[in-house]
Short mmCIF file of C-alpha atoms in Angstrom, two decimals:
data_model
loop_
_atom_site.label_atom_id
_atom_site.label_comp_id
_atom_site.label_asym_id
_atom_site.label_seq_id
_atom_site.Cartn_x
_atom_site.Cartn_y
_atom_site.Cartn_z
CA UNK A 1 14.60 6.53 -7.83
CA UNK A 2 16.28 6.94 -4.41
CA UNK A 3 15.24 10.61 -4.28
CA UNK A 4 11.76 10.04 -5.18
CA UNK A 5 11.59 7.19 -2.66
CA UNK A 6 13.12 9.45 0.08
CA UNK A 7 10.72 12.21 -0.68
CA UNK A 8 7.84 9.88 -0.42
CA UNK A 9 8.98 8.43 2.91
CA UNK A 10 9.52 11.76 4.38
CA UNK A 11 5.96 12.83 3.26
CA UNK A 12 4.48 9.70 4.75
CA UNK A 13 6.39 10.19 7.98
CA UNK A 14 5.18 13.84 8.18
CA UNK A 15 1.53 12.64 7.60
CA UNK A 16 1.58 9.98 10.23
CA UNK A 17 3.29 12.39 12.67
CA UNK A 18 0.60 14.92 12.21
CA UNK A 19 -2.24 12.38 12.17
CA UNK A 20 -1.22 10.71 15.43
CA UNK A 21 -0.53 14.00 17.01
CA UNK A 22 -3.78 15.91 16.24
CA UNK A 23 -6.39 13.93 14.24
CA UNK A 24 -8.28 10.99 13.60
CA UNK A 25 -7.66 10.07 10.02
CA UNK A 26 -10.08 8.69 7.35
CA UNK A 27 -8.70 7.62 3.96
CA UNK A 28 -10.83 8.81 0.99
CA UNK A 29 -10.70 5.89 -1.58
CA UNK A 30 -13.09 7.17 -4.43
CA UNK A 31 -16.13 9.31 -5.39
CA UNK A 32 -18.21 6.06 -4.95
CA UNK A 33 -17.13 5.17 -1.43
CA UNK A 34 -18.85 6.99 1.34
CA UNK A 35 -16.98 8.05 4.43
CA UNK A 36 -18.74 7.83 7.98
CA UNK A 37 -18.18 10.33 10.64
CA UNK A 38 -19.75 10.47 14.04
CA UNK A 39 -21.42 13.74 15.37
CA UNK A 40 -22.28 15.01 18.87
CA UNK A 41 -25.28 17.15 20.11
CA UNK A 42 -22.81 18.92 22.57
CA UNK A 43 -19.85 19.70 20.54
CA UNK A 44 -18.80 20.47 17.06
CA UNK A 45 -16.68 18.03 14.88
CA UNK A 46 -14.05 19.64 12.63
CA UNK A 47 -13.48 17.96 9.18
CA UNK A 48 -10.51 18.79 7.29
CA UNK A 49 -10.75 17.81 3.63
CA UNK A 50 -7.69 17.12 1.36
CA UNK A 51 -8.58 20.39 -0.74
CA UNK A 52 -10.75 23.36 -0.62
CA UNK A 53 -14.40 22.56 -0.73
CA UNK A 54 -16.27 24.48 -3.51
CA UNK A 55 -19.83 23.19 -2.82
CA UNK A 56 -21.99 21.38 -0.18
CA UNK A 57 -25.23 19.66 -0.45
CA UNK A 58 -26.81 18.01 2.68
CA UNK A 59 -29.76 15.56 2.27
CA UNK A 60 -31.47 16.52 5.45
CA UNK A 61 -30.02 19.88 6.63
CA UNK A 62 -32.34 20.23 9.55
CA UNK A 63 -30.48 17.44 11.16
CA UNK A 64 -27.14 19.28 11.66
CA UNK A 65 -25.52 22.60 12.08
CA UNK A 66 -22.56 23.40 9.92
CA UNK A 67 -20.30 26.14 9.12
CA UNK A 68 -16.94 26.66 7.63
CA UNK A 69 -13.98 27.30 9.81
CA UNK A 70 -12.01 30.43 8.89
CA UNK A 71 -8.27 30.25 8.21
CA UNK A 72 -8.04 27.04 6.35
CA UNK A 73 -8.70 28.18 2.87
CA UNK A 74 -11.94 26.41 2.56
CA UNK A 75 -10.71 22.89 3.67
CA UNK A 76 -12.24 22.88 7.13
CA UNK A 77 -16.04 22.69 7.99
CA UNK A 78 -17.54 22.03 11.46
CA UNK A 79 -20.64 20.01 12.14
CA UNK A 80 -22.86 19.29 15.06
CA UNK A 81 -25.98 17.02 15.36
CA UNK A 82 -29.32 18.85 16.11
CA UNK A 83 -30.90 15.52 17.06
CA UNK A 84 -29.87 12.70 19.69
CA UNK A 85 -30.17 10.14 16.94
CA UNK A 86 -29.84 10.83 13.31
CA UNK A 87 -27.94 10.07 9.96
CA UNK A 88 -27.59 11.98 6.79
CA UNK A 89 -25.57 12.12 3.75
CA UNK A 90 -23.70 15.22 2.53
CA UNK A 91 -21.88 15.64 -0.71
CA UNK A 92 -18.78 17.89 -0.76
CA UNK A 93 -17.36 18.87 -4.12
CA UNK A 94 -13.72 19.88 -4.06
CA UNK A 95 -12.00 22.40 -6.05
CA UNK A 96 -10.42 19.70 -8.19
CA UNK A 97 -13.89 18.38 -9.00
CA UNK A 98 -13.69 15.50 -6.69
CA UNK A 99 -16.82 14.49 -4.63
CA UNK A 100 -16.52 13.39 -0.99
CA UNK A 101 -19.61 11.49 0.10
CA UNK A 102 -19.86 11.64 3.95
CA UNK A 103 -22.50 9.98 6.13
CA UNK A 104 -22.91 12.34 9.08
CA UNK A 105 -24.35 10.29 12.00
CA UNK A 106 -24.79 9.83 15.83
CA UNK A 107 -24.56 6.11 15.27
CA UNK A 108 -20.78 5.94 15.53
CA UNK A 109 -18.42 7.36 17.95
CA UNK A 110 -17.88 11.23 17.99
CA UNK A 111 -14.61 12.59 17.27
CA UNK A 112 -13.51 16.25 17.81
CA UNK A 113 -11.18 16.56 14.77
CA UNK A 114 -11.23 14.37 11.59
CA UNK A 115 -8.73 14.59 8.72
CA UNK A 116 -9.72 13.17 5.43
CA UNK A 117 -6.66 12.04 3.42
CA UNK A 118 -6.73 11.43 -0.32
CA UNK A 119 -5.96 7.77 -0.75
CA UNK A 120 -6.18 8.16 -4.47
CA UNK A 121 -3.34 10.71 -4.45
CA UNK A 122 -1.24 8.61 -2.10
CA UNK A 123 -1.79 5.40 -4.35
CA UNK A 124 -0.60 7.35 -7.51
CA UNK A 125 2.43 8.52 -5.64
CA UNK A 126 3.23 5.01 -4.56
CA UNK A 127 2.84 3.60 -8.08
CA UNK A 128 5.03 6.47 -9.45
CA UNK A 129 7.85 5.23 -7.07
CA UNK A 130 7.31 1.61 -7.85
CA UNK A 131 7.28 2.37 -11.61
CA UNK A 132 10.62 4.15 -11.44
CA UNK A 133 12.08 1.04 -9.82
CA UNK A 134 14.25 -1.20 -11.90
CA UNK A 135 15.04 -4.95 -11.51
CA UNK A 136 18.28 -4.37 -9.51
CA UNK A 137 16.18 -2.11 -7.23
CA UNK A 138 13.50 -4.82 -6.82
CA UNK A 139 16.15 -7.43 -6.15
CA UNK A 140 17.99 -5.30 -3.48
CA UNK A 141 14.60 -4.84 -1.75
CA UNK A 142 13.76 -8.44 -1.94
CA UNK A 143 17.29 -9.31 -0.49
CA UNK A 144 16.96 -6.72 2.33
CA UNK A 145 13.36 -7.77 3.16
CA UNK A 146 12.42 -4.08 2.70
CA UNK A 147 8.87 -2.81 2.11
CA UNK A 148 8.68 -0.42 -0.76
CA UNK A 149 5.62 1.88 -1.45
CA UNK A 150 3.83 0.71 -4.46
CA UNK A 151 5.08 -2.83 -4.16
CA UNK A 152 2.68 -5.53 -3.03
CA UNK A 153 4.17 -8.52 -1.14
CA UNK A 154 2.31 -11.94 -0.95
CA UNK A 155 3.47 -15.00 0.99
CA UNK A 156 3.00 -17.64 -1.51
CA UNK A 157 4.55 -20.94 -0.36
CA UNK A 158 5.05 -23.75 -2.86
CA UNK A 159 7.31 -26.48 -1.48
CA UNK A 160 9.27 -28.13 -4.34
CA UNK A 161 8.18 -25.65 -6.91
CA UNK A 162 10.58 -27.25 -9.17
CA UNK A 163 13.82 -29.36 -8.83
CA UNK A 164 17.05 -30.03 -10.70
CA UNK A 165 20.67 -30.92 -10.21
CA UNK A 166 20.18 -32.45 -6.79
CA UNK A 167 18.56 -29.36 -5.39
CA UNK A 168 15.00 -28.25 -4.48
CA UNK A 169 13.54 -24.95 -5.16
CA UNK A 170 10.72 -23.59 -2.74
CA UNK A 171 8.93 -20.61 -3.68
CA UNK A 172 8.13 -18.37 -0.57
CA UNK A 173 7.08 -14.96 -1.70
CA UNK A 174 5.75 -12.72 -4.66
CA UNK A 175 6.45 -9.21 -4.98
CA UNK A 176 4.40 -7.22 -7.55
CA UNK A 177 4.90 -3.84 -9.10
CA UNK A 178 3.17 -2.14 -12.06
CA UNK A 179 5.72 -3.52 -14.40
CA UNK A 180 7.59 -6.42 -12.57
CA UNK A 181 7.10 -9.68 -10.52
CA UNK A 182 9.80 -10.66 -8.06
CA UNK A 183 9.93 -14.32 -6.73
CA UNK A 184 11.78 -15.33 -3.58
CA UNK A 185 13.03 -18.97 -3.84
CA UNK A 186 14.68 -20.85 -1.12
CA UNK A 187 17.14 -23.28 -2.53
CA UNK A 188 18.25 -26.72 -0.71
CA UNK A 189 21.02 -28.89 -1.49
CA UNK A 190 19.98 -32.68 -1.22
CA UNK A 191 23.27 -34.07 -2.52
CA UNK A 192 26.00 -35.44 0.11
CA UNK A 193 28.60 -33.40 -1.66
CA UNK A 194 28.93 -29.61 -2.53
CA UNK A 195 26.58 -28.38 -5.20
CA UNK A 196 26.50 -25.27 -7.30
CA UNK A 197 23.34 -23.45 -8.54
CA UNK A 198 23.90 -22.90 -12.33
CA UNK A 199 21.60 -19.91 -13.07
CA UNK A 200 21.53 -20.34 -16.84
CA UNK A 201 20.88 -24.04 -16.65
CA UNK A 202 17.77 -23.69 -14.23
CA UNK A 203 14.45 -24.40 -15.89
CA UNK A 204 11.79 -22.08 -14.30
CA UNK A 205 8.24 -23.07 -14.64
CA UNK A 206 6.72 -20.60 -17.15
CA UNK A 207 3.58 -18.45 -16.51
CA UNK A 208 2.26 -15.69 -18.68
CA UNK A 209 0.89 -13.77 -15.60
CA UNK A 210 4.30 -12.61 -14.62
CA UNK A 211 5.81 -11.84 -17.88
CA UNK A 212 9.33 -12.87 -19.04
CA UNK A 213 12.11 -13.78 -16.76
CA UNK A 214 14.81 -11.43 -17.38
CA UNK A 215 17.03 -11.24 -14.06
CA UNK A 216 18.21 -13.90 -11.51
CA UNK A 217 20.58 -13.28 -8.44
CA UNK A 218 21.80 -15.38 -5.63
CA UNK A 219 24.29 -14.40 -2.94
CA UNK A 220 25.98 -17.65 -2.68
CA UNK A 221 25.73 -19.95 -5.64
CA UNK A 222 27.84 -22.80 -4.21
CA UNK A 223 25.88 -24.67 -1.47
CA UNK A 224 27.55 -27.16 1.17
CA UNK A 225 26.52 -30.71 1.37
CA UNK A 226 23.22 -31.66 2.57
CA UNK A 227 22.74 -31.33 6.30
CA UNK A 228 25.72 -29.15 6.88
CA UNK A 229 25.75 -25.27 7.42
CA UNK A 230 25.29 -23.18 4.28
CA UNK A 231 23.48 -25.98 2.37
CA UNK A 232 20.75 -23.56 1.69
CA UNK A 233 20.45 -20.25 -0.19
CA UNK A 234 17.99 -17.82 -1.40
CA UNK A 235 17.40 -17.07 -5.16
CA UNK A 236 15.68 -13.84 -6.39
CA UNK A 237 13.95 -13.86 -9.88
CA UNK A 238 12.55 -10.75 -11.83
CA UNK A 239 10.07 -11.07 -14.42
CA UNK A 240 9.15 -8.09 -16.59
CA UNK A 241 5.78 -7.46 -18.09
#
């Protein structure tokens, strides 16, 4: 799991470094979601695709001048507008069969270099990392407040989500992976004497959306009297679907 995560983070860091250094980046989401790229009448825009392009169809070819750029294995194509104001669609079919619909227009700012990043592949990689995580990995990430690729985090504050044994349990956050749901809960002691969180005795509100509660963890189960330091703690729950 850590190896996979490390490789992904290195790849992500590399992509960010390259993009920030040399290119404006556009993320391709799916074959049904067009990408808009601005052209100029005075200079070419170089478009770098995620893969070699096997076939190109332009709706209005008289609007633009286009040519492949040598040395990029069919991934780079240059375009320039032939009109001061125009817009046309172009359909690029990649070697893998993916279709990239690109709106070439003078109506948006012109950029010299555009790199199209395959958002579908990145999402699949993130999901792969998240799927390999176990409950203890998720609890560790929640405890460290560390973002993980493929895990979505949502602030979901419910004060007094449930109560018991003189304590209140406030939900604060939900973490979702393809197979697990993690809940972050802030626990407060309301008793004037020390109180202990008895995990097996806690009755958690049930929901079919998250699956079955399988893991619970809390660093400090024994809370100080209400109003004193350490009268609060954080509880982490993991549900498996």
